[in-house]
Amino acid sequence: MNMSAKPRPATEQFSEGRVVILGVAESDCHVVANKLIEYELSHSGFDVINLGACTSVDEFVAAFQLHPYADALVIGSLNGHAYEDLKAIRGAKRDLLISCPIIVGGNLGVTRDQAAKTREELLALGVDYVLDDAAALPLLLHQLPRRNVSIATSE
């Protein structure tokens, strides 16, 4: 797992800022937009845990398990294969392995019709928001309710 931010212990309550887990869908190696989004979110007051390109649903689940206080999981895709890459999201949400909002954006299809169909398929999988414009992401994230997760520690 390629995490550019140092993982915090699961017992730590994050209080300084809002936390976003960011990554690019599994079959997609496009990282320029990912790095630009990380930069924009960081400068908008978010602590970004960037998993980088070619991130599987299992890696997103593992990151959320390490950071259960994350306010959102943001997944980008530019190659038009987001639906195929994210099919396992349905099970991860059903099994409560991911309980924060999931936001997907990017180029979701080669044609406008395909992108519209993919948008509906992603929403049916359990994706909470599908964005057409990355510029809308910081505003959406600021509008989401802040997650207040208390983690019990065993001593």
PDB file of C-alpha atoms in Angstrom:
ATOM      1  CA  MET A   1       0.000   0.000   0.000  1.00  0.00           C
ATOM      2  CA  ASN A   2       1.450   3.350  -1.044  1.00  0.00           C
ATOM      3  CA  MET A   3       0.482   5.804   1.689  1.00  0.00           C
ATOM      4  CA  SER A   4       2.143   9.188   1.457  1.00  0.00           C
ATOM      5  CA  ALA A   5       0.831  10.245   4.858  1.00  0.00           C
ATOM      6  CA  LYS A   6       2.021   8.475   7.970  1.00  0.00           C
ATOM      7  CA  PRO A   7      -0.704   6.196   9.289  1.00  0.00           C
ATOM      8  CA  ARG A   8      -2.080   7.164  12.686  1.00  0.00           C
ATOM      9  CA  PRO A   9      -2.769   4.488  15.269  1.00  0.00           C
ATOM     10  CA  ALA A  10      -6.401   3.361  15.214  1.00  0.00           C
ATOM     11  CA  THR A  11      -6.693   4.461  18.844  1.00  0.00           C
ATOM     12  CA  GLU A  12      -5.936   8.096  18.021  1.00  0.00           C
ATOM     13  CA  GLN A  13      -8.846  10.509  17.878  1.00  0.00           C
ATOM     14  CA  PHE A  14      -8.133  12.937  15.037  1.00  0.00           C
ATOM     15  CA  SER A  15      -9.211  16.425  16.000  1.00  0.00           C
ATOM     16  CA  GLU A  16      -7.156  19.008  14.092  1.00  0.00           C
ATOM     17  CA  GLY A  17      -8.819  18.750  10.697  1.00  0.00           C
ATOM     18  CA  ARG A  18     -10.959  16.681   8.458  1.00  0.00           C
ATOM     19  CA  VAL A  19      -9.504  13.475   7.043  1.00  0.00           C
ATOM     20  CA  VAL A  20      -9.946  12.204   3.500  1.00  0.00           C
ATOM     21  CA  ILE A  21      -8.676   8.909   2.087  1.00  0.00           C
ATOM     22  CA  LEU A  22      -7.811   9.444  -1.584  1.00  0.00           C
ATOM     23  CA  GLY A  23      -6.859   6.996  -4.303  1.00  0.00           C
ATOM     24  CA  VAL A  24      -7.170   6.016  -7.937  1.00  0.00           C
ATOM     25  CA  ALA A  25      -9.204   2.971  -8.982  1.00  0.00           C
ATOM     26  CA  GLU A  26      -7.421  -0.359  -9.351  1.00  0.00           C
ATOM     27  CA  SER A  27      -6.868  -0.543 -13.115  1.00  0.00           C
ATOM     28  CA  ASP A  28      -5.986   3.133 -13.433  1.00  0.00           C
ATOM     29  CA  CYS A  29      -2.427   4.431 -13.241  1.00  0.00           C
ATOM     30  CA  HIS A  30      -3.238   8.133 -13.819  1.00  0.00           C
ATOM     31  CA  VAL A  31      -1.691  10.077 -10.946  1.00  0.00           C
ATOM     32  CA  VAL A  32      -1.485  13.697 -12.098  1.00  0.00           C
ATOM     33  CA  ALA A  33      -5.104  14.495 -11.179  1.00  0.00           C
ATOM     34  CA  ASN A  34      -4.669  12.523  -7.949  1.00  0.00           C
ATOM     35  CA  LYS A  35      -1.705  14.664  -6.901  1.00  0.00           C
ATOM     36  CA  LEU A  36      -3.510  17.888  -7.896  1.00  0.00           C
ATOM     37  CA  ILE A  37      -6.558  16.862  -5.854  1.00  0.00           C
ATOM     38  CA  GLU A  38      -4.323  15.997  -2.893  1.00  0.00           C
ATOM     39  CA  TYR A  39      -2.696  19.421  -3.160  1.00  0.00           C
ATOM     40  CA  GLU A  40      -6.039  21.237  -3.391  1.00  0.00           C
ATOM     41  CA  LEU A  41      -7.578  19.324  -0.484  1.00  0.00           C
ATOM     42  CA  SER A  42      -4.499  19.817   1.694  1.00  0.00           C
ATOM     43  CA  HIS A  43      -4.642  23.553   1.041  1.00  0.00           C
ATOM     44  CA  SER A  44      -8.371  23.506   1.845  1.00  0.00           C
ATOM     45  CA  GLY A  45      -7.656  22.215   5.356  1.00  0.00           C
ATOM     46  CA  PHE A  46      -7.986  18.458   4.861  1.00  0.00           C
ATOM     47  CA  ASP A  47      -5.530  15.848   6.047  1.00  0.00           C
ATOM     48  CA  VAL A  48      -5.174  13.643   2.954  1.00  0.00           C
ATOM     49  CA  ILE A  49      -4.176  10.007   3.143  1.00  0.00           C
ATOM     50  CA  ASN A  50      -3.201   9.388  -0.469  1.00  0.00           C
ATOM     51  CA  LEU A  51      -3.064   5.750  -1.527  1.00  0.00           C
ATOM     52  CA  GLY A  52      -1.960   6.668  -5.056  1.00  0.00           C
ATOM     53  CA  ALA A  53      -2.750   4.884  -8.298  1.00  0.00           C
ATOM     54  CA  CYS A  54      -3.972   1.344  -8.941  1.00  0.00           C
ATOM     55  CA  THR A  55      -5.702   1.060  -5.547  1.00  0.00           C
ATOM     56  CA  SER A  56      -7.900  -1.991  -4.992  1.00  0.00           C
ATOM     57  CA  VAL A  57     -11.092  -1.929  -2.930  1.00  0.00           C
ATOM     58  CA  ASP A  58      -9.247  -4.104  -0.391  1.00  0.00           C
ATOM     59  CA  GLU A  59      -6.614  -1.367  -0.027  1.00  0.00           C
ATOM     60  CA  PHE A  60      -9.327   1.278   0.474  1.00  0.00           C
ATOM     61  CA  VAL A  61     -10.913  -0.971   3.123  1.00  0.00           C
ATOM     62  CA  ALA A  62      -7.546  -1.445   4.875  1.00  0.00           C
ATOM     63  CA  ALA A  63      -6.947   2.314   4.876  1.00  0.00           C
ATOM     64  CA  PHE A  64     -10.396   2.969   6.319  1.00  0.00           C
ATOM     65  CA  GLN A  65      -9.808   0.336   9.002  1.00  0.00           C
ATOM     66  CA  LEU A  66      -6.602   2.190   9.962  1.00  0.00           C
ATOM     67  CA  HIS A  67      -8.402   5.557   9.836  1.00  0.00           C
ATOM     68  CA  PRO A  68     -12.024   4.938  10.898  1.00  0.00           C
ATOM     69  CA  TYR A  69     -12.434   8.643  11.646  1.00  0.00           C
ATOM     70  CA  ALA A  70     -12.016   9.520   7.936  1.00  0.00           C
ATOM     71  CA  ASP A  71     -14.721  11.874   6.749  1.00  0.00           C
ATOM     72  CA  ALA A  72     -14.790  10.451   3.223  1.00  0.00           C
ATOM     73  CA  LEU A  73     -13.164   8.107   0.783  1.00  0.00           C
ATOM     74  CA  VAL A  74     -12.454   9.756  -2.593  1.00  0.00           C
ATOM     75  CA  ILE A  75     -11.749   7.582  -5.631  1.00  0.00           C
ATOM     76  CA  GLY A  76     -10.682   8.890  -9.012  1.00  0.00           C
ATOM     77  CA  SER A  77     -10.735   7.123 -12.350  1.00  0.00           C
ATOM     78  CA  LEU A  78      -9.765   8.416 -15.755  1.00  0.00           C
ATOM     79  CA  ASN A  79      -9.715   5.244 -17.836  1.00  0.00           C
ATOM     80  CA  GLY A  80     -13.475   4.597 -17.861  1.00  0.00           C
ATOM     81  CA  HIS A  81     -13.320   1.332 -15.871  1.00  0.00           C
ATOM     82  CA  ALA A  82     -14.450   2.610 -12.459  1.00  0.00           C
ATOM     83  CA  TYR A  83     -17.500   0.362 -12.255  1.00  0.00           C
ATOM     84  CA  GLU A  84     -15.495  -2.803 -12.912  1.00  0.00           C
ATOM     85  CA  ASP A  85     -12.781  -1.727 -10.470  1.00  0.00           C
ATOM     86  CA  LEU A  86     -15.221  -0.859  -7.688  1.00  0.00           C
ATOM     87  CA  LYS A  87     -17.711  -3.753  -7.758  1.00  0.00           C
ATOM     88  CA  ALA A  88     -16.460  -4.924  -4.351  1.00  0.00           C
ATOM     89  CA  ILE A  89     -17.597  -1.626  -2.771  1.00  0.00           C
ATOM     90  CA  ARG A  90     -21.098  -3.086  -2.397  1.00  0.00           C
ATOM     91  CA  GLY A  91     -19.862  -5.883  -0.115  1.00  0.00           C
ATOM     92  CA  ALA A  92     -17.504  -3.584   1.806  1.00  0.00           C
ATOM     93  CA  LYS A  93     -20.359  -1.225   2.638  1.00  0.00           C
ATOM     94  CA  ARG A  94     -22.800  -4.054   3.369  1.00  0.00           C
ATOM     95  CA  ASP A  95     -20.301  -5.629   5.774  1.00  0.00           C
ATOM     96  CA  LEU A  96     -19.583  -2.193   7.341  1.00  0.00           C
ATOM     97  CA  LEU A  97     -15.922  -2.373   6.362  1.00  0.00           C
ATOM     98  CA  ILE A  98     -16.349   1.172   5.024  1.00  0.00           C
ATOM     99  CA  SER A  99     -18.877   3.404   6.754  1.00  0.00           C
ATOM    100  CA  CYS A 100     -17.879   6.869   5.567  1.00  0.00           C
ATOM    101  CA  PRO A 101     -19.243   8.477   2.401  1.00  0.00           C
ATOM    102  CA  ILE A 102     -17.653   7.294  -0.847  1.00  0.00           C
ATOM    103  CA  ILE A 103     -17.110   9.854  -3.603  1.00  0.00           C
ATOM    104  CA  VAL A 104     -16.093   8.854  -7.132  1.00  0.00           C
ATOM    105  CA  GLY A 105     -15.094  11.205  -9.914  1.00  0.00           C
ATOM    106  CA  GLY A 106     -13.210  11.444 -13.148  1.00  0.00           C
ATOM    107  CA  ASN A 107     -13.763  10.160 -16.646  1.00  0.00           C
ATOM    108  CA  LEU A 108     -16.344   7.441 -16.083  1.00  0.00           C
ATOM    109  CA  GLY A 109     -16.945   6.472 -19.691  1.00  0.00           C
ATOM    110  CA  VAL A 110     -15.700   6.880 -23.216  1.00  0.00           C
ATOM    111  CA  THR A 111     -19.011   8.399 -24.329  1.00  0.00           C
ATOM    112  CA  ARG A 112     -21.533  10.605 -22.547  1.00  0.00           C
ATOM    113  CA  ASP A 113     -24.087   7.768 -22.582  1.00  0.00           C
ATOM    114  CA  GLN A 114     -21.575   5.332 -21.118  1.00  0.00           C
ATOM    115  CA  ALA A 115     -20.591   7.837 -18.406  1.00  0.00           C
ATOM    116  CA  ALA A 116     -24.263   8.348 -17.461  1.00  0.00           C
ATOM    117  CA  LYS A 117     -24.801   4.579 -17.261  1.00  0.00           C
ATOM    118  CA  THR A 118     -21.636   4.143 -15.173  1.00  0.00           C
ATOM    119  CA  ARG A 119     -22.796   6.910 -12.821  1.00  0.00           C
ATOM    120  CA  GLU A 120     -26.043   5.027 -12.160  1.00  0.00           C
ATOM    121  CA  GLU A 121     -24.181   1.725 -11.728  1.00  0.00           C
ATOM    122  CA  LEU A 122     -21.782   3.282  -9.204  1.00  0.00           C
ATOM    123  CA  LEU A 123     -24.646   4.729  -7.197  1.00  0.00           C
ATOM    124  CA  ALA A 124     -26.304   1.289  -7.224  1.00  0.00           C
ATOM    125  CA  LEU A 125     -23.051  -0.202  -5.826  1.00  0.00           C
ATOM    126  CA  GLY A 126     -23.272   2.111  -2.833  1.00  0.00           C
ATOM    127  CA  VAL A 127     -21.137   5.024  -3.963  1.00  0.00           C
ATOM    128  CA  ASP A 128     -22.655   8.066  -2.256  1.00  0.00           C
ATOM    129  CA  TYR A 129     -21.618  10.803  -4.695  1.00  0.00           C
ATOM    130  CA  VAL A 130     -20.398  10.833  -8.288  1.00  0.00           C
ATOM    131  CA  LEU A 131     -18.774  14.099  -9.331  1.00  0.00           C
ATOM    132  CA  ASP A 132     -18.217  15.386 -12.835  1.00  0.00           C
ATOM    133  CA  ASP A 133     -16.024  18.274 -11.722  1.00  0.00           C
ATOM    134  CA  ALA A 134     -13.100  17.955  -9.303  1.00  0.00           C
ATOM    135  CA  ALA A 135     -13.545  21.629  -8.389  1.00  0.00           C
ATOM    136  CA  ALA A 136     -16.799  20.665  -6.602  1.00  0.00           C
ATOM    137  CA  LEU A 137     -14.989  18.218  -4.301  1.00  0.00           C
ATOM    138  CA  PRO A 138     -13.768  20.582  -1.535  1.00  0.00           C
ATOM    139  CA  LEU A 139     -17.221  22.175  -1.213  1.00  0.00           C
ATOM    140  CA  LEU A 140     -18.917  18.761  -1.018  1.00  0.00           C
ATOM    141  CA  LEU A 141     -16.424  17.566   1.602  1.00  0.00           C
ATOM    142  CA  HIS A 142     -16.954  20.670   3.740  1.00  0.00           C
ATOM    143  CA  GLN A 143     -20.727  20.085   3.563  1.00  0.00           C
ATOM    144  CA  LEU A 144     -20.512  16.490   4.797  1.00  0.00           C
ATOM    145  CA  PRO A 145     -21.216  16.008   8.483  1.00  0.00           C
ATOM    146  CA  ARG A 146     -18.033  15.578  10.458  1.00  0.00           C
ATOM    147  CA  ARG A 147     -17.565  12.010  11.639  1.00  0.00           C
ATOM    148  CA  ASN A 148     -17.015  11.677  15.360  1.00  0.00           C
ATOM    149  CA  VAL A 149     -15.711   8.187  15.896  1.00  0.00           C
ATOM    150  CA  SER A 150     -14.675   7.117  19.353  1.00  0.00           C
ATOM    151  CA  ILE A 151     -12.287   4.217  19.378  1.00  0.00           C
ATOM    152  CA  ALA A 152     -12.190   2.014  22.460  1.00  0.00           C
ATOM    153  CA  THR A 153      -8.745   1.023  23.610  1.00  0.00           C
ATOM    154  CA  SER A 154      -8.021  -2.204  25.431  1.00  0.00           C
ATOM    155  CA  GLU A 155      -5.597  -2.029  28.300  1.00  0.00           C
TER     156      GLU A 155
END
